[in-house]
Amino acid sequence: MAEKALEGVRILDFTHVQSGPTCTQLLAWFGADVIKVERPGAGDATRQQLQDIPDVDSLYFTMLNHNKRSITIDTKNPKGKEVLWRLVKECDVLVENFAPGALARMGFSWEKLHEANPKLIVASVKGFGPGRYQDCKVYENVAQCAGGSASTTGWRDDLPMVTGAQIGDSGTGLHLALGIVTALYHRTHSGEGQRVDCAMQDGVLNLCRVKLRDQQRLAHGPLKEYSQFGEGIAFGDATPRAGNDSGGGQPGRILKCKGWEHDPNAYIYFITQAAVWEPICDIIGEPGWKTDPGYATPKARLPHLNEIFTRIEAWTMKHDKFEAMDILNEYDIPCGPILSMKEIAEDESLRATGTVVEVDHPTRGKYLSVGNPIKLSNSKTEVTRSPLLGEHTAEILKDVLGYNDNEVAEIENSGAVGQVSKLAAE
């Protein structure tokens, strides 16, 4: 196999739960040696969260910690702290998502880290950037609310709604990974490391930029591609919730397909793109709309969107979502099936590309996970299982820090590192 893109880069991973582990897993997929530092006897909290098999690392943990090595260190133990400082000097990047100020309180402030290893890049996920909320604790849904996603998601006359996509945690982790790679590149000519900070609120807002776009458009008139405009309902002073309308300026809706009465995912997303309006009219049986002044142009169609989509839905309800896709794709009409997680898990094309992978785990057995969403032609990703708690402790002490067997035994006897599980030792 060709050399991995980040081979030779060593990451000291102080992250836990989702945002940080998403970031470090992506770097590990690209070939970085990610050393996950965990508490002896406990480890990352997600090892025990949402467990579906007793006494086995949860899917929450395994699906966020592939391709990593685990070392357990008691940071309150003097010998453990010594081991940690030695790792700091041997690593290229330290990644953390502790509460604000926690790393400094542990004795690992940016100033001390930079002094110990001037080339070290220190990357952090926080909930908010500097400001009134900078010390607040943030979870996924909090980030979605504070970043503008929830206020613009859902139905106009109903509650704000969070999305099932983890744009606060995983989205911020992806942003942080880009920041780290950028800092690594900068270091190739500056010779120095730097801090990389990514706030979850900022990451969510970056993913919601089209809604900030619409906020500014409101100053110049109504948002005409929104269903609200077609219904003659006045806009307020903030970007409204728009249901399943398209955010790209082309009217779009989720429509029922054949079988919707018993299948909660028998739906298709359909966009009435102007360039393919004529074939749309032919397919749904309304050829007269191609020349009718009330329907022939995008501007003329705006007041009739509810009527138009009701008519299109009468056609989609005669076909299952895949049949509809086949027909519409022949004419390049933008559309997409609503795929359930079951359908995605069984999708052979996603498995063939490595987007969905099957992984074997010593205690869990085989399970499905997401693979690397980013494909490089010369640096293929091989997804390996997540580490057992402390599985690589002795290995890291020897190979990375150069301790001999006697010194490793002394460190283990001092309580500085946790006892390796029997399974890990095997």
XYZ file of C-alpha atoms in Angstrom:
426
model
C 0.000 0.000 0.000
C 1.203 3.517 -0.788
C 2.482 5.707 2.004
C -0.299 7.332 4.000
C -0.722 11.083 3.573
C -0.054 11.871 7.259
C 2.414 9.066 7.931
C 5.073 10.279 10.362
C 2.740 12.736 12.104
C 2.149 11.889 15.764
C -0.983 13.114 17.539
C -1.432 13.256 21.318
C -5.163 12.804 21.664
C -6.704 14.240 24.831
C -10.194 14.212 23.358
C -13.346 12.449 24.476
C -16.988 11.943 23.458
C -17.536 13.144 19.842
C -16.168 16.469 18.572
C -12.496 15.820 19.356
C -12.512 12.090 18.528
C -14.086 12.883 15.132
C -11.129 15.136 14.399
C -8.418 12.724 15.554
C -10.064 9.732 13.866
C -9.968 11.562 10.540
C -6.252 12.286 11.046
C -5.699 8.624 11.971
C -7.478 7.520 8.797
C -4.990 9.600 6.832
C -2.125 7.760 8.516
C -1.236 9.820 11.584
C -0.182 7.893 14.694
C -2.914 8.930 17.133
C -2.130 8.176 20.781
C -5.329 8.419 22.793
C -4.664 9.319 26.425
C -7.296 7.906 28.776
C -7.936 7.663 32.489
C -6.919 4.327 34.058
C -9.905 2.108 34.774
C -12.399 4.371 33.035
C -11.222 5.820 29.762
C -13.334 7.864 27.409
C -16.827 8.189 28.911
C -18.405 6.934 25.694
C -16.930 3.468 26.224
C -19.835 2.930 28.641
C -22.467 5.239 27.124
C -25.369 3.768 25.129
C -24.010 0.239 25.524
C -25.950 -2.401 23.619
C -23.801 -5.322 24.865
C -22.877 -5.529 28.588
C -19.199 -4.912 29.451
C -18.275 -4.213 25.816
C -17.154 -0.865 24.421
C -20.196 0.897 23.003
C -20.713 1.619 19.329
C -20.583 5.283 20.313
C -16.938 4.789 21.264
C -15.868 2.297 18.625
C -17.244 4.333 15.716
C -15.295 7.436 16.766
C -11.940 5.905 17.672
C -10.792 3.725 14.799
C -7.098 3.495 13.873
C -5.892 4.852 17.241
C -3.641 3.557 20.025
C -4.715 3.818 23.674
C -2.475 4.606 26.637
C -3.819 5.052 30.156
C -2.049 7.631 32.331
C -2.833 8.934 35.797
C -2.019 12.609 35.312
C -2.124 13.213 39.088
C 0.678 10.707 39.615
C 4.142 12.398 39.421
C 5.533 9.578 37.290
C 2.443 9.703 35.104
C 2.903 13.433 34.576
C 6.539 12.804 33.657
C 5.452 10.279 31.025
C 2.957 12.768 29.676
C 5.527 15.549 29.342
C 7.809 13.172 27.482
C 4.961 12.415 25.080
C 4.406 16.149 24.582
C 8.004 16.460 23.405
C 7.644 13.525 20.987
C 4.375 14.583 19.354
C 3.526 16.991 16.551
C -0.010 17.862 17.635
C -1.952 17.858 20.900
C -5.738 17.830 20.495
C -8.163 18.452 23.358
C -11.821 19.213 23.959
C -11.844 19.654 27.745
C -13.949 22.310 29.433
C -12.557 25.845 29.078
C -9.341 26.238 31.099
C -9.165 22.565 32.139
C -5.898 21.830 30.327
C -4.180 24.811 31.948
C -5.461 23.758 35.374
C -3.825 20.373 34.780
C -0.529 22.219 34.336
C -0.499 22.089 30.535
C -1.035 25.702 29.504
C -0.210 26.803 25.966
C 2.823 28.695 27.244
C 4.264 25.647 29.027
C 3.516 23.338 26.117
C 5.092 25.730 23.619
C 8.165 26.082 25.807
C 8.536 22.304 26.098
C 8.023 21.718 22.368
C 8.070 24.846 20.159
C 6.985 22.770 17.136
C 3.881 21.430 18.885
C 0.490 22.403 17.467
C -2.167 22.622 20.178
C -5.702 22.232 18.832
C -8.851 22.778 20.875
C -12.601 22.416 20.475
C -14.657 24.734 22.644
C -18.369 25.474 22.745
C -18.097 29.218 22.200
C -15.337 31.593 21.223
C -14.358 34.608 23.354
C -17.368 36.523 24.609
C -20.259 36.304 27.041
C -20.670 32.514 26.714
C -17.012 31.479 26.507
C -17.090 29.528 29.785
C -20.360 27.713 29.099
C -20.558 23.960 28.643
C -21.862 22.969 25.229
C -23.348 19.789 23.767
C -24.456 19.000 20.225
C -27.956 20.442 20.409
C -26.796 23.541 22.290
C -24.357 24.266 19.473
C -27.084 23.808 16.859
C -29.277 26.284 18.723
C -26.547 28.877 19.289
C -25.158 28.540 15.758
C -28.377 29.403 13.954
C -29.369 25.931 12.779
C -32.351 25.304 15.063
C -33.987 28.706 14.500
C -34.037 28.052 10.752
C -35.009 24.356 10.845
C -38.555 23.030 11.117
C -41.927 24.384 10.095
C -42.707 28.088 10.066
C -45.518 27.932 12.624
C -43.938 25.312 14.900
C -41.029 24.942 17.333
C -37.395 25.377 16.275
C -35.893 21.969 15.518
C -32.449 20.370 15.740
C -31.215 18.111 12.966
C -30.149 14.473 13.274
C -26.847 15.306 11.589
C -24.231 15.977 14.237
C -23.170 19.320 12.813
C -22.144 20.660 16.225
C -19.865 17.833 17.329
C -18.727 15.992 14.212
C -18.999 19.134 12.085
C -16.669 21.032 14.392
C -14.281 18.075 14.525
C -14.006 18.183 10.734
C -13.292 21.915 10.839
C -10.611 21.378 13.492
C -8.926 18.665 11.423
C -8.557 21.119 8.544
C -7.091 23.683 10.933
C -4.541 21.133 12.181
C -3.459 20.096 8.687
C -3.143 23.782 7.743
C -0.978 24.439 10.813
C 1.177 21.417 9.970
C 1.740 22.808 6.485
C 2.549 26.260 7.882
C 5.080 24.654 10.226
C 7.006 23.255 7.242
C 8.279 26.764 6.486
C 7.832 28.575 9.819
C 9.380 25.830 11.960
C 6.961 26.607 14.793
C 3.722 25.213 16.072
C 0.691 27.344 16.830
C -2.688 27.185 18.501
C -5.733 26.038 16.533
C -9.099 26.830 18.073
C -12.525 25.900 16.756
C -15.735 26.845 18.558
C -18.802 24.681 18.026
C -21.007 27.749 17.588
C -18.681 28.975 14.844
C -18.618 25.598 13.101
C -22.414 25.358 13.055
C -22.735 28.908 11.739
C -20.280 28.122 8.946
C -22.576 25.262 7.895
C -25.596 27.598 8.108
C -24.138 30.367 5.979
C -27.015 30.269 3.456
C -29.381 31.273 6.248
C -27.149 34.230 7.132
C -27.279 35.032 3.411
C -31.071 35.034 3.584
C -31.038 37.232 6.679
C -29.351 39.948 4.641
C -31.572 39.405 1.613
C -34.590 40.127 3.800
C -33.547 43.774 3.962
C -34.305 44.027 0.242
C -37.625 42.219 0.136
C -39.313 38.858 0.721
C -37.541 35.548 0.119
C -39.448 34.560 -2.995
C -38.284 30.940 -3.201
C -39.734 30.207 0.256
C -43.199 28.595 0.406
C -44.177 31.423 2.712
C -43.990 33.891 -0.168
C -46.228 31.762 -2.386
C -48.785 31.565 0.428
C -48.882 35.344 0.749
C -47.621 35.345 4.346
C -45.523 38.351 5.364
C -41.921 37.832 6.497
C -40.657 38.968 9.880
C -37.291 40.503 10.656
C -35.341 37.210 10.868
C -34.764 34.279 8.521
C -37.780 31.995 9.089
C -38.077 28.243 9.301
C -38.874 26.941 5.851
C -39.825 23.293 6.261
C -38.345 21.264 3.415
C -37.879 24.138 0.980
C -34.599 24.168 -0.907
C -31.929 26.482 0.463
C -30.327 26.990 -2.932
C -32.834 29.325 -4.540
C -34.540 26.609 -6.626
C -37.962 25.596 -5.249
C -37.816 22.105 -3.762
C -39.965 19.884 -1.544
C -40.092 16.396 -0.054
C -42.944 14.526 -1.730
C -44.752 11.269 -1.016
C -43.990 8.199 -3.116
C -45.841 4.932 -3.590
C -46.108 3.099 -0.278
C -45.876 6.156 1.953
C -48.870 4.971 3.994
C -46.819 2.189 5.597
C -43.219 3.178 4.861
C -42.043 6.272 6.789
C -39.255 6.803 4.251
C -41.214 6.422 1.011
C -40.431 9.968 -0.058
C -38.322 11.788 -2.619
C -36.791 15.258 -2.700
C -37.799 17.042 -5.892
C -36.412 20.356 -7.188
C -38.221 22.278 -9.952
C -35.066 23.611 -11.566
C -35.886 26.095 -14.319
C -33.588 24.412 -16.848
C -35.638 21.205 -16.757
C -39.108 22.704 -16.361
C -40.286 21.441 -19.752
C -39.504 17.738 -19.134
C -41.053 18.069 -15.672
C -44.296 19.249 -17.290
C -44.247 16.361 -19.775
C -43.523 13.728 -17.104
C -46.314 14.819 -14.739
C -48.825 15.190 -17.557
C -49.111 18.995 -17.673
C -47.615 19.890 -21.086
C -49.708 23.055 -21.217
C -47.715 24.545 -18.337
C -44.692 24.876 -20.648
C -46.311 27.790 -22.492
C -48.970 28.979 -20.032
C -47.979 32.546 -18.947
C -48.854 31.636 -15.361
C -46.345 28.778 -15.246
C -43.813 29.216 -18.044
C -41.243 31.276 -16.109
C -39.762 30.896 -12.605
C -41.177 34.283 -11.567
C -44.663 33.369 -12.794
C -44.549 30.048 -10.939
C -43.743 31.555 -7.520
C -47.377 32.165 -6.455
C -48.346 28.666 -7.654
C -45.692 26.544 -5.905
C -48.151 24.741 -3.617
C -50.335 23.831 -6.592
C -47.315 22.770 -8.658
C -45.870 20.511 -5.980
C -49.287 19.014 -5.239
C -49.521 18.056 -8.910
C -45.975 16.658 -8.956
C -46.751 14.657 -5.822
C -49.752 13.098 -7.559
C -47.206 11.720 -10.042
C -44.571 10.635 -7.486
C -47.219 8.745 -5.490
C -47.649 6.413 -8.472
C -44.005 5.285 -8.266
C -41.738 4.051 -5.537
C -38.840 6.402 -4.804
C -36.313 4.397 -6.818
C -38.570 4.132 -9.871
C -39.150 7.879 -9.705
C -35.388 8.444 -9.462
C -34.752 6.357 -12.572
C -37.330 8.276 -14.607
C -36.263 11.740 -13.422
C -32.549 11.117 -13.784
C -32.957 10.467 -17.506
C -33.801 14.174 -17.824
C -31.282 15.471 -15.249
C -34.076 16.588 -12.950
C -32.540 17.159 -9.477
C -34.013 14.676 -7.033
C -32.993 12.287 -4.298
C -34.574 9.404 -2.366
C -35.110 9.663 1.372
C -32.871 6.799 2.485
C -33.354 5.176 5.868
C -30.350 4.129 7.939
C -31.317 0.521 7.194
C -31.138 1.200 3.460
C -27.801 2.984 3.856
C -26.396 0.116 5.927
C -27.343 -2.329 3.169
C -26.170 -0.168 0.246
C -23.558 -2.156 -1.681
C -22.159 0.898 -3.481
C -21.414 2.640 -0.171
C -19.603 -0.465 1.035
C -17.661 -0.721 -2.213
C -16.333 2.817 -1.834
C -15.466 2.398 1.851
C -18.048 4.939 2.961
C -19.652 2.169 5.037
C -17.239 -0.419 6.435
C -17.483 -3.642 8.408
C -15.024 -3.861 11.288
C -14.149 -6.808 13.515
C -13.717 -6.181 17.248
C -12.333 -8.690 19.785
C -15.224 -8.353 22.232
C -18.032 -6.920 20.090
C -17.510 -8.989 16.961
C -18.350 -7.536 13.552
C -20.154 -4.200 13.291
C -20.778 -1.486 10.708
C -19.236 1.947 10.867
C -18.713 4.952 8.663
C -15.462 5.047 6.744
C -13.387 7.974 5.584
C -15.638 10.333 3.586
C -12.583 11.877 1.902
C -10.949 9.755 -0.790
C -7.318 10.257 -1.862
C -6.108 8.506 -5.011
C -2.646 7.627 -3.662
C -3.397 7.285 0.053
C -6.108 4.693 0.569
C -7.784 4.500 3.954
C -7.800 1.219 5.839
C -10.199 1.352 8.773
C -8.964 -0.629 11.779
C -10.819 -1.248 15.026
C -10.823 1.051 18.027
C -8.348 0.248 20.818
C -9.238 -1.494 24.063
C -8.630 0.622 27.133
C -4.881 0.951 27.669
C -4.174 -1.622 24.987
C -1.009 0.069 23.725
C 0.365 1.455 26.991
C 3.494 -0.699 27.154
C 4.003 -0.473 23.396
C 3.958 3.345 23.461
C 6.253 3.525 26.494
C 8.796 1.386 24.635
C 8.474 2.439 21.000
C 7.737 6.134 21.376
C 9.509 7.016 24.620
C 12.276 4.439 24.569
C 11.727 2.890 27.993
C 13.130 -0.615 28.472
C 11.191 -3.519 29.969
C 12.407 -2.854 33.518
C 11.497 0.823 33.301
C 8.065 -0.030 31.922
C 7.500 -2.431 34.820
C 8.597 0.289 37.267
C 6.168 2.775 35.734
C 3.329 0.271 35.868
C 4.116 -0.602 39.505
C 4.114 3.090 40.439
C 0.442 3.393 39.444
C 1.310 5.998 36.834
C -0.409 3.995 34.125
C -3.408 1.709 34.346
C -3.309 -2.034 34.246
C -3.759 -3.350 30.733
C -6.824 -5.553 30.321
C -6.274 -9.257 29.781
C -7.729 -9.013 26.287
C -5.469 -6.086 25.431
C -2.421 -7.931 26.729
C -3.231 -10.869 24.499
